[in-house]
Tab-separated table of C-alpha atoms and ligand atoms in Angstrom:
chain	number	residue	atom	x	y	z
U	5	MET	CA	-18.628	-7.275	-12.476
U	6	SER	CA	-14.960	-7.956	-11.760
U	7	GLY	CA	-14.155	-4.707	-13.559
U	8	PHE	CA	-15.699	-3.042	-10.539
U	9	VAL	CA	-12.650	-3.797	-8.424
U	10	TYR	CA	-9.891	-4.803	-10.836
U	11	SER	CA	-8.969	-3.588	-14.249
U	12	GLN	CA	-8.619	-6.715	-16.363
U	13	LYS	CA	-5.426	-7.639	-18.162
U	14	PRO	CA	-5.769	-8.797	-21.769
U	15	ILE	CA	-4.416	-12.265	-20.925
U	16	THR	CA	-6.497	-15.126	-19.542
U	17	ILE	CA	-4.372	-17.487	-17.454
U	18	ASP	CA	-5.212	-21.184	-17.600
U	19	SER	CA	-2.416	-22.861	-15.692
U	20	GLY	CA	0.817	-22.387	-13.812
U	21	ASP	CA	3.925	-24.480	-13.324
U	22	GLY	CA	7.005	-23.220	-11.510
U	23	VAL	CA	7.972	-19.809	-12.859
U	24	THR	CA	5.670	-20.207	-15.880
U	25	LEU	CA	2.057	-19.145	-16.377
U	26	THR	CA	0.228	-20.362	-19.470
U	27	SER	CA	-2.627	-18.466	-21.093
U	28	ASP	CA	-5.704	-19.905	-22.772
U	29	ASP	CA	-4.057	-19.609	-26.200
U	30	GLY	CA	-1.075	-21.646	-25.032
U	31	THR	CA	1.377	-18.756	-24.652
U	32	GLU	CA	3.883	-19.302	-21.849
U	33	TYR	CA	4.807	-16.336	-19.682
U	34	LEU	CA	7.749	-15.995	-17.323
U	35	ASP	CA	6.103	-14.806	-14.113
U	36	PHE	CA	8.346	-12.172	-12.551
U	37	GLY	CA	5.547	-10.667	-10.490
U	38	ALA	CA	4.475	-13.897	-8.779
U	39	SER	CA	1.091	-12.191	-8.374
U	40	TYR	CA	2.524	-9.850	-5.730
U	41	ALA	CA	4.950	-12.335	-4.180
U	42	CYS	CA	2.228	-14.906	-3.586
U	43	THR	CA	4.063	-17.845	-5.147
U	44	PRO	CA	7.503	-18.014	-3.496
U	45	VAL	CA	7.978	-21.698	-4.409
U	46	GLY	CA	6.503	-21.285	-7.901
U	47	HIS	CA	3.077	-22.144	-9.253
U	48	CYS	CA	1.549	-25.507	-8.386
U	49	HIS	CA	4.567	-26.861	-6.542
U	50	PRO	CA	3.925	-30.631	-6.324
U	51	ASN	CA	4.477	-30.733	-2.540
U	52	VAL	CA	1.926	-27.973	-2.020
U	53	VAL	CA	-0.618	-29.481	-4.421
U	54	GLY	CA	-0.135	-32.893	-2.780
U	55	ALA	CA	-0.610	-31.476	0.728
U	56	ILE	CA	-3.812	-29.709	-0.339
U	57	GLN	CA	-5.204	-32.834	-1.994
U	58	GLU	CA	-4.437	-34.975	1.021
U	59	GLN	CA	-5.918	-32.489	3.489
U	60	ALA	CA	-8.970	-31.919	1.297
U	61	SER	CA	-9.928	-35.568	1.543
U	62	GLU	CA	-9.457	-35.593	5.353
U	63	LEU	CA	-10.996	-32.356	6.612
U	64	LEU	CA	-11.763	-29.067	4.869
U	65	PHE	CA	-12.798	-27.065	7.889
U	66	VAL	CA	-13.652	-27.106	11.523
U	67	GLN	CA	-13.969	-24.074	13.783
U	68	GLY	CA	-10.759	-22.785	15.334
U	69	SER	CA	-11.676	-23.756	18.893
U	70	TYR	CA	-11.128	-27.441	18.059
U	71	PRO	CA	-7.421	-28.219	17.949
U	72	VAL	CA	-6.392	-29.609	14.584
U	73	GLU	CA	-2.975	-31.070	13.903
U	74	THR	CA	-2.496	-29.240	10.615
U	75	ARG	CA	-3.051	-25.916	12.353
U	76	SER	CA	-0.810	-26.663	15.344
U	77	THR	CA	1.935	-27.829	12.995
U	78	LEU	CA	1.762	-24.524	11.168
U	79	THR	CA	1.737	-22.337	14.287
U	80	ALA	CA	4.720	-24.266	15.703
U	81	GLN	CA	6.528	-23.889	12.400
U	82	LEU	CA	5.895	-20.129	12.266
U	83	ALA	CA	6.944	-19.743	15.915
U	84	ALA	CA	10.203	-21.557	15.141
U	85	LEU	CA	10.840	-19.379	12.096
U	86	ALA	CA	9.986	-16.127	13.897
U	87	PRO	CA	12.835	-13.742	14.626
U	88	GLY	CA	13.873	-13.652	18.285
U	89	ASP	CA	11.189	-14.776	20.683
U	90	ILE	CA	8.007	-13.446	19.082
U	91	GLU	CA	6.474	-16.889	19.182
U	92	ASN	CA	2.766	-16.203	19.645
U	93	VAL	CA	0.946	-16.784	16.380
U	94	TRP	CA	-2.417	-15.392	15.329
U	95	LEU	CA	-3.695	-16.683	11.985
U	96	CYS	CA	-6.127	-14.953	9.659
U	97	ASN	CA	-6.881	-14.784	5.949
U	98	SER	CA	-4.980	-11.877	4.400
U	99	GLY	CA	-2.308	-9.276	4.873
U	100	THR	CA	-4.615	-6.471	5.819
U	101	GLU	CA	-6.198	-8.634	8.505
U	102	ALA	CA	-2.751	-9.497	9.878
U	103	ASN	CA	-2.011	-5.766	10.194
U	104	GLU	CA	-5.477	-5.022	11.545
U	105	ALA	CA	-4.816	-7.572	14.314
U	106	ALA	CA	-1.330	-6.147	14.910
U	107	LEU	CA	-2.741	-2.655	15.409
U	108	LYS	CA	-5.547	-3.914	17.649
U	109	PHE	CA	-3.128	-5.944	19.782
U	110	ALA	CA	-0.777	-2.945	20.073
U	111	ARG	CA	-3.609	-0.735	21.223
U	112	SER	CA	-4.861	-3.159	23.815
U	113	ALA	CA	-1.402	-4.155	25.108
U	114	THR	CA	-0.061	-0.591	25.480
U	115	ASP	CA	-1.412	2.548	27.107
U	116	GLY	CA	-1.251	4.437	23.814
U	117	THR	CA	-3.679	5.068	21.006
U	118	LYS	CA	-1.475	6.767	18.398
U	119	ILE	CA	-0.048	4.922	15.399
U	120	VAL	CA	3.099	6.143	13.703
U	121	ALA	CA	3.479	5.061	10.071
U	122	ALA	CA	5.656	6.053	7.130
U	123	ARG	CA	4.914	8.085	4.054
U	124	ASP	CA	4.535	5.838	0.996
U	125	ALA	CA	3.652	2.904	3.261
U	126	PHE	CA	1.195	0.240	2.182
U	127	HIS	CA	-0.399	-1.882	4.894
U	128	GLY	CA	-3.710	-2.968	3.370
U	129	ARG	CA	-7.239	-1.791	2.735
U	130	THR	CA	-9.366	-2.458	5.801
U	131	ALA	CA	-10.046	0.440	8.168
U	132	ALA	CA	-7.016	0.417	10.492
U	133	SER	CA	-4.501	-0.885	7.925
U	134	LEU	CA	-5.803	1.613	5.399
U	135	SER	CA	-5.439	4.413	7.925
U	136	ALA	CA	-1.742	3.521	8.223
U	137	THR	CA	-1.411	3.380	4.416
U	138	TRP	CA	-0.084	6.533	2.807
U	139	LYS	CA	-1.750	6.891	-0.586
U	140	PRO	CA	-4.545	9.493	-0.313
U	141	LYS	CA	-6.282	8.007	-3.375
U	142	TYR	CA	-6.950	4.774	-1.475
U	143	LYS	CA	-8.252	6.526	1.625
U	144	ALA	CA	-10.004	9.750	0.732
U	145	PRO	CA	-13.318	8.241	-0.462
U	146	TYR	CA	-13.655	6.279	2.789
U	147	GLU	CA	-12.762	8.899	5.342
U	148	PRO	CA	-13.184	9.452	8.210
U	149	LEU	CA	-10.921	6.534	9.126
U	150	LEU	CA	-8.376	6.718	11.962
U	151	GLU	CA	-6.571	9.755	10.555
U	152	ASP	CA	-6.805	11.592	13.878
U	153	HIS	CA	-4.728	8.832	15.441
U	154	VAL	CA	-2.102	8.226	12.753
U	155	GLU	CA	1.018	10.317	12.282
U	156	PHE	CA	3.051	9.872	9.096
U	157	VAL	CA	6.803	10.393	9.068
U	158	PRO	CA	9.189	10.410	6.099
U	159	TYR	CA	10.450	6.840	5.573
U	160	GLY	CA	14.077	6.342	6.507
U	161	ASP	CA	14.450	9.473	8.634
U	162	ALA	CA	15.332	8.253	12.147
U	163	THR	CA	15.257	11.738	13.646
U	164	ALA	CA	11.707	12.377	12.403
U	165	LEU	CA	10.625	8.986	13.738
U	166	GLU	CA	12.145	9.652	17.157
U	167	ALA	CA	10.367	13.000	17.291
U	168	ALA	CA	6.982	11.437	16.451
U	169	VAL	CA	7.045	8.583	18.983
U	170	ASP	CA	5.952	9.392	22.524
U	171	ASP	CA	4.086	7.910	25.476
U	172	GLU	CA	0.837	8.149	23.535
U	173	THR	CA	2.199	5.883	20.791
U	174	ALA	CA	0.631	2.430	20.702
U	175	ALA	CA	2.535	1.291	17.617
U	176	VAL	CA	5.100	2.154	15.022
U	177	ILE	CA	4.402	0.200	11.845
U	178	LEU	CA	7.058	-0.089	9.129
U	179	GLU	CA	7.926	-2.195	6.102
U	180	PRO	CA	11.654	-3.089	6.266
U	181	VAL	CA	11.658	-2.540	2.495
U	182	GLN	CA	8.696	-0.535	1.234
U	183	GLY	CA	7.045	-2.514	-1.561
U	184	GLU	CA	4.123	-0.720	-3.149
U	185	GLY	CA	5.790	2.604	-2.242
U	186	GLY	CA	8.460	1.998	-4.877
U	187	VAL	CA	10.802	-0.696	-3.459
U	188	ASN	CA	12.619	1.426	-0.878
U	189	PRO	CA	14.972	-0.460	1.459
U	190	ALA	CA	15.343	1.003	4.963
U	191	PRO	CA	18.598	2.942	5.252
U	192	ALA	CA	21.279	1.575	7.608
U	193	GLY	CA	20.420	2.175	11.250
U	194	TYR	CA	16.755	3.021	10.648
U	195	LEU	CA	15.160	-0.215	11.864
U	196	ARG	CA	17.468	-0.241	14.895
U	197	ALA	CA	16.483	3.356	15.713
U	198	ALA	CA	12.813	2.352	15.470
U	199	ARG	CA	13.504	-0.522	17.871
U	200	GLU	CA	15.216	1.740	20.382
U	201	VAL	CA	12.678	4.530	20.456
U	202	THR	CA	9.694	2.170	20.785
U	203	ALA	CA	11.434	0.276	23.601
U	204	GLU	CA	11.885	3.589	25.436
U	205	THR	CA	8.224	4.582	25.188
U	206	GLY	CA	6.743	1.101	25.642
U	207	SER	CA	5.163	1.235	22.190
U	208	ALA	CA	4.857	-1.856	20.016
U	209	LEU	CA	7.173	-2.018	17.011
U	210	ILE	CA	5.384	-3.703	14.118
U	211	PHE	CA	7.281	-4.878	11.059
U	212	ASP	CA	5.015	-5.509	8.119
U	213	GLU	CA	6.921	-8.316	6.360
U	214	ILE	CA	3.970	-9.290	4.180
U	215	GLN	CA	6.008	-8.654	1.053
U	216	THR	CA	9.575	-8.820	2.418
U	217	GLY	CA	9.296	-12.032	4.418
U	218	LEU	CA	9.656	-15.754	3.606
U	219	GLY	CA	13.131	-15.418	2.090
U	220	ARG	CA	12.319	-12.747	-0.467
U	221	THR	CA	15.147	-10.344	0.448
U	222	GLY	CA	17.794	-13.052	0.858
U	223	SER	CA	17.185	-13.782	4.555
U	224	PHE	CA	14.055	-15.419	5.915
U	225	TRP	CA	12.825	-12.075	7.329
U	226	ALA	CA	14.109	-8.729	6.144
U	227	CYS	CA	14.638	-7.594	9.755
U	228	GLU	CA	17.426	-10.204	9.866
U	229	ASN	CA	19.040	-9.073	6.629
U	230	ASP	CA	22.573	-7.858	7.232
U	231	THR	CA	22.264	-5.355	4.384
U	232	LEU	CA	19.593	-3.554	6.427
U	233	VAL	CA	20.669	-4.225	10.010
U	234	ASP	CA	23.973	-4.823	11.817
U	235	SER	CA	22.311	-7.659	13.738
U	236	PRO	CA	18.681	-8.848	13.654
U	237	VAL	CA	16.202	-6.242	14.863
U	238	VAL	CA	13.353	-8.107	16.552
U	239	PRO	CA	10.010	-6.266	16.488
U	240	ASP	CA	7.238	-6.831	19.037
U	241	ILE	CA	4.866	-7.825	16.256
U	242	LEU	CA	5.640	-9.136	12.785
U	243	THR	CA	3.021	-9.617	10.108
U	244	SER	CA	3.246	-12.035	7.201
U	245	ALA	CA	0.840	-13.072	4.439
U	246	LYS	CA	1.021	-13.113	0.610
U	247	GLY	CA	3.047	-16.254	-0.196
U	248	ILE	CA	2.758	-18.285	3.021
U	249	ALA	CA	0.301	-20.747	1.475
U	250	SER	CA	1.358	-20.352	-2.192
U	251	GLY	CA	-1.587	-18.072	-2.934
U	252	LEU	CA	-4.297	-19.589	-0.753
U	253	PRO	CA	-5.672	-16.927	1.597
U	254	ILE	CA	-3.741	-16.603	4.832
U	255	GLY	CA	-2.163	-14.012	7.089
U	256	ALA	CA	-0.162	-14.368	10.287
U	257	THR	CA	0.533	-11.976	13.141
U	258	LEU	CA	3.469	-13.051	15.291
U	259	CYS	CA	3.858	-11.321	18.630
U	260	ALA	CA	5.956	-11.133	21.746
U	261	ASP	CA	4.583	-12.473	25.023
U	262	TRP	CA	3.812	-9.033	26.443
U	263	VAL	CA	1.698	-8.216	23.389
U	264	ALA	CA	-0.105	-11.580	23.397
U	265	GLU	CA	-0.792	-11.264	27.127
U	266	GLY	CA	-2.173	-7.753	26.720
U	267	ALA	CA	-4.234	-8.509	23.641
U	268	ALA	CA	-7.981	-8.417	24.140
U	269	SER	CA	-10.622	-10.448	22.349
U	270	HIS	CA	-10.140	-10.923	18.626
U	271	GLY	CA	-11.318	-13.626	16.285
U	272	SER	CA	-11.909	-14.805	12.751
U	273	THR	CA	-13.984	-17.754	11.582
U	274	PHE	CA	-11.469	-19.115	9.106
U	275	SER	CA	-8.390	-18.537	11.287
U	276	GLY	CA	-6.057	-21.491	10.762
U	277	ASN	CA	-8.287	-23.178	8.205
U	278	PRO	CA	-6.893	-26.753	7.914
U	279	LEU	CA	-6.759	-26.770	4.109
U	280	VAL	CA	-4.861	-23.495	3.955
U	281	ALA	CA	-2.668	-24.540	6.886
U	282	ALA	CA	-1.644	-27.691	5.001
U	283	ALA	CA	-0.704	-25.599	1.965
U	284	ALA	CA	1.238	-23.217	4.220
U	285	THR	CA	3.239	-25.929	5.960
U	286	ALA	CA	4.166	-27.483	2.625
U	287	THR	CA	5.181	-24.081	1.229
U	288	LEU	CA	7.283	-23.148	4.265
U	289	ASP	CA	8.965	-26.580	4.172
U	290	VAL	CA	10.028	-26.025	0.567
U	291	ILE	CA	11.368	-22.531	1.345
U	292	VAL	CA	13.403	-23.855	4.265
U	293	ASP	CA	14.498	-27.234	2.840
U	294	GLU	CA	15.625	-25.788	-0.469
U	295	ASP	CA	17.125	-22.712	1.228
U	296	LEU	CA	15.305	-20.435	-1.164
U	297	ALA	CA	16.434	-17.383	0.823
U	298	ALA	CA	20.000	-18.180	-0.265
U	299	ASN	CA	18.836	-18.590	-3.857
U	300	ALA	CA	17.032	-15.244	-3.625
U	301	ALA	CA	20.218	-13.613	-2.338
U	302	ALA	CA	22.409	-15.125	-5.072
U	303	VAL	CA	20.114	-14.749	-8.078
U	304	GLY	CA	18.922	-11.365	-6.801
U	305	GLU	CA	22.492	-10.129	-6.779
U	306	THR	CA	23.045	-11.329	-10.341
U	307	LEU	CA	19.797	-9.688	-11.415
U	308	VAL	CA	20.712	-6.312	-9.907
U	309	ASP	CA	24.305	-6.513	-11.252
U	310	GLU	CA	23.041	-7.271	-14.739
U	311	LEU	CA	20.423	-4.526	-14.575
U	312	GLU	CA	23.047	-2.047	-13.449
U	313	THR	CA	25.563	-2.949	-16.141
U	314	ALA	CA	23.031	-3.421	-18.947
U	315	ASP	CA	22.477	-0.657	-21.411
U	316	LEU	CA	19.208	0.484	-19.852
U	317	PRO	CA	17.856	4.017	-19.864
U	318	ILE	CA	16.733	3.753	-16.249
U	319	ASP	CA	17.391	6.153	-13.398
U	320	GLU	CA	17.954	3.696	-10.596
U	321	VAL	CA	17.761	0.040	-9.553
U	322	ARG	CA	16.709	-0.543	-5.956
U	323	GLY	CA	16.144	-3.686	-4.019
U	324	LEU	CA	17.302	-6.574	-2.009
U	325	GLY	CA	17.316	-10.257	-2.954
U	326	LEU	CA	14.413	-10.920	-5.295
U	327	MET	CA	12.577	-7.719	-4.471
U	328	CYS	CA	13.685	-5.309	-7.109
U	329	GLY	CA	12.453	-1.929	-8.358
U	330	LEU	CA	13.559	-0.151	-11.533
U	331	GLU	CA	12.957	3.552	-11.767
U	332	VAL	CA	12.044	3.771	-15.454
U	333	GLY	CA	11.273	7.489	-15.474
U	334	ARG	CA	7.994	7.080	-17.361
U	335	GLY	CA	4.690	5.243	-17.022
U	336	ALA	CA	5.511	1.781	-15.704
U	337	ASN	CA	2.205	0.290	-16.832
U	338	ARG	CA	3.011	0.864	-20.487
U	339	VAL	CA	6.401	-0.823	-20.102
U	340	LEU	CA	4.738	-3.738	-18.310
U	341	ARG	CA	2.121	-4.171	-21.003
U	342	ASP	CA	4.784	-4.332	-23.712
U	343	LEU	CA	6.912	-6.706	-21.641
U	344	ALA	CA	3.935	-9.041	-21.369
U	345	LEU	CA	2.653	-8.828	-24.928
U	346	GLU	CA	5.996	-8.687	-26.748
U	347	HIS	CA	8.340	-10.608	-24.458
U	348	GLU	CA	5.997	-12.915	-22.498
U	349	ILE	CA	7.281	-11.586	-19.193
U	350	LEU	CA	4.916	-10.614	-16.380
U	351	ALA	CA	5.981	-8.071	-13.767
U	352	LEU	CA	4.383	-5.431	-11.552
U	353	PRO	CA	4.324	-1.681	-11.071
U	354	ALA	CA	5.170	0.019	-7.754
U	355	GLY	CA	3.749	3.480	-8.133
U	356	ARG	CA	3.649	5.282	-11.459
U	357	THR	CA	7.256	5.047	-12.655
U	358	VAL	CA	8.678	1.926	-11.006
U	359	VAL	CA	8.744	-1.564	-12.538
U	360	ARG	CA	8.768	-4.098	-9.725
U	361	LEU	CA	10.178	-7.621	-9.983
U	362	LEU	CA	9.055	-10.140	-7.344
U	363	PRO	CA	9.621	-13.525	-9.027
U	364	PRO	CA	9.231	-16.897	-7.335
U	365	LEU	CA	12.313	-17.535	-5.161
U	366	THR	CA	13.067	-20.605	-7.258
U	367	ILE	CA	14.241	-18.725	-10.359
U	368	ASP	CA	17.667	-19.401	-11.787
U	369	GLU	CA	20.282	-17.115	-13.320
U	370	SER	CA	19.197	-17.853	-16.889
U	371	GLN	CA	15.664	-16.658	-16.127
U	372	ALA	CA	17.018	-13.498	-14.505
U	373	HIS	CA	19.155	-13.015	-17.590
U	374	ALA	CA	16.160	-13.437	-19.910
U	375	VAL	CA	14.323	-10.670	-18.079
U	376	VAL	CA	17.285	-8.296	-18.308
U	377	ASP	CA	17.531	-9.037	-22.053
U	378	ALA	CA	13.841	-8.326	-22.522
U	379	LEU	CA	14.087	-5.077	-20.566
U	380	GLU	CA	17.060	-4.038	-22.688
U	381	ASP	CA	15.122	-4.729	-25.817
U	382	GLU	CA	11.956	-3.088	-24.521
U	383	LEU	CA	13.573	0.068	-23.183
U	384	ALA	CA	16.238	0.455	-25.892
U	385	GLY	CA	16.130	3.719	-27.770
U	386	THR	CA	13.171	4.962	-25.789
U	387	ALA	CA	15.085	7.046	-23.241
U	388	ASP	CA	13.451	10.356	-22.670
F	1	LIG	C1	-0.010	-6.856	0.018
F	1	LIG	C2	0.406	-6.155	1.248
F	1	LIG	C3	-0.504	-5.928	2.288
F	1	LIG	C4	-1.968	-6.296	2.207
F	1	LIG	O1	-2.172	-7.644	2.012
F	1	LIG	P1	-3.618	-8.166	1.492
F	1	LIG	O2	-3.516	-9.646	1.565
F	1	LIG	O3	-3.791	-7.647	0.106
F	1	LIG	O4	-4.633	-7.620	2.412
F	1	LIG	C5	-0.030	-5.282	3.416
F	1	LIG	N1	1.252	-4.911	3.524
F	1	LIG	C6	2.156	-5.134	2.551
F	1	LIG	C7	3.580	-4.706	2.736
F	1	LIG	C8	1.762	-5.758	1.375
F	1	LIG	O5	2.646	-5.958	0.395
């Protein structure tokens, strides 16, 4: 039945430890995909496992209307980590739900209804998030969605964005580095331009940092990364998910006061689930205490340098920190299969021709080096 939603890989994973995943036949794989950035501190980090075990024996769940210390600790922690003053925290269970909430809040807090999104964007697969997602293949079978209310603009083109945003615009939603769309960092000035035009029209600026956040790009949030922005660009709403709880289901929508005050009724049964919240707090503590953003910046730079100087028949290396895309100029899935089966390295595609590397933020230079070696070996002599 699982083939109904996912194509199955020919490797059954039994256990994980740090950057390593082990299959049922005992083969150890270097996990450079981190299951879509879901394990920023590595698999089964002892602090995270310990926090889950402790919380599990205390309280698994109670409805969100009862205050629970684990949940308030997490919301305070996220508020403190948020860029600028977007300190209101809404918790849910996935990335698409975080974006769904962001779009709902933007609609209820502004006078607008229109959503401006970017070509090649990926924001999730529930109705509103999917409407703001670019890929027609994901949407067409489910239409009509909100297509009458979404305008797509070419990513990175500030002039096109400025032309699309008007008084009818409830929200502009952007990834500071597009992930699924091929690992495309925002060009200089783009995020700032988005900030300025939305401030002028009173629209909510939403940064989807579901993939770029938590230290991945070398700063805690990508909207604070000085490669992308001259100084931090603070959105009105920021969404996070993926690795917050080391792979347990969670999403977070952080918003400015004016958005929170204008937001109408919204809810989710499992919002701030104590077990997941405990895993999240432990994960965020490791990211902050071990300054994994700095490690991502340093090792990410080595990785990109080595990829650029290696003898690789690739067209381009794009990325920031430990979010890296290699334009391999041919089917990425084939390359990924061979990397897994012949070199015990797991990575991800981003579109048809891009190999995407999103390793745990704990990797060291020797592991980055091993991946470059494997890519050299794998791609050698196969340039087309
Ligand atoms: C993965 C992802 C989502 C969707 O998250 P889910 O948890 O799969 O719903 C949304 N936006 C971005 C940028 C993502 O990478």
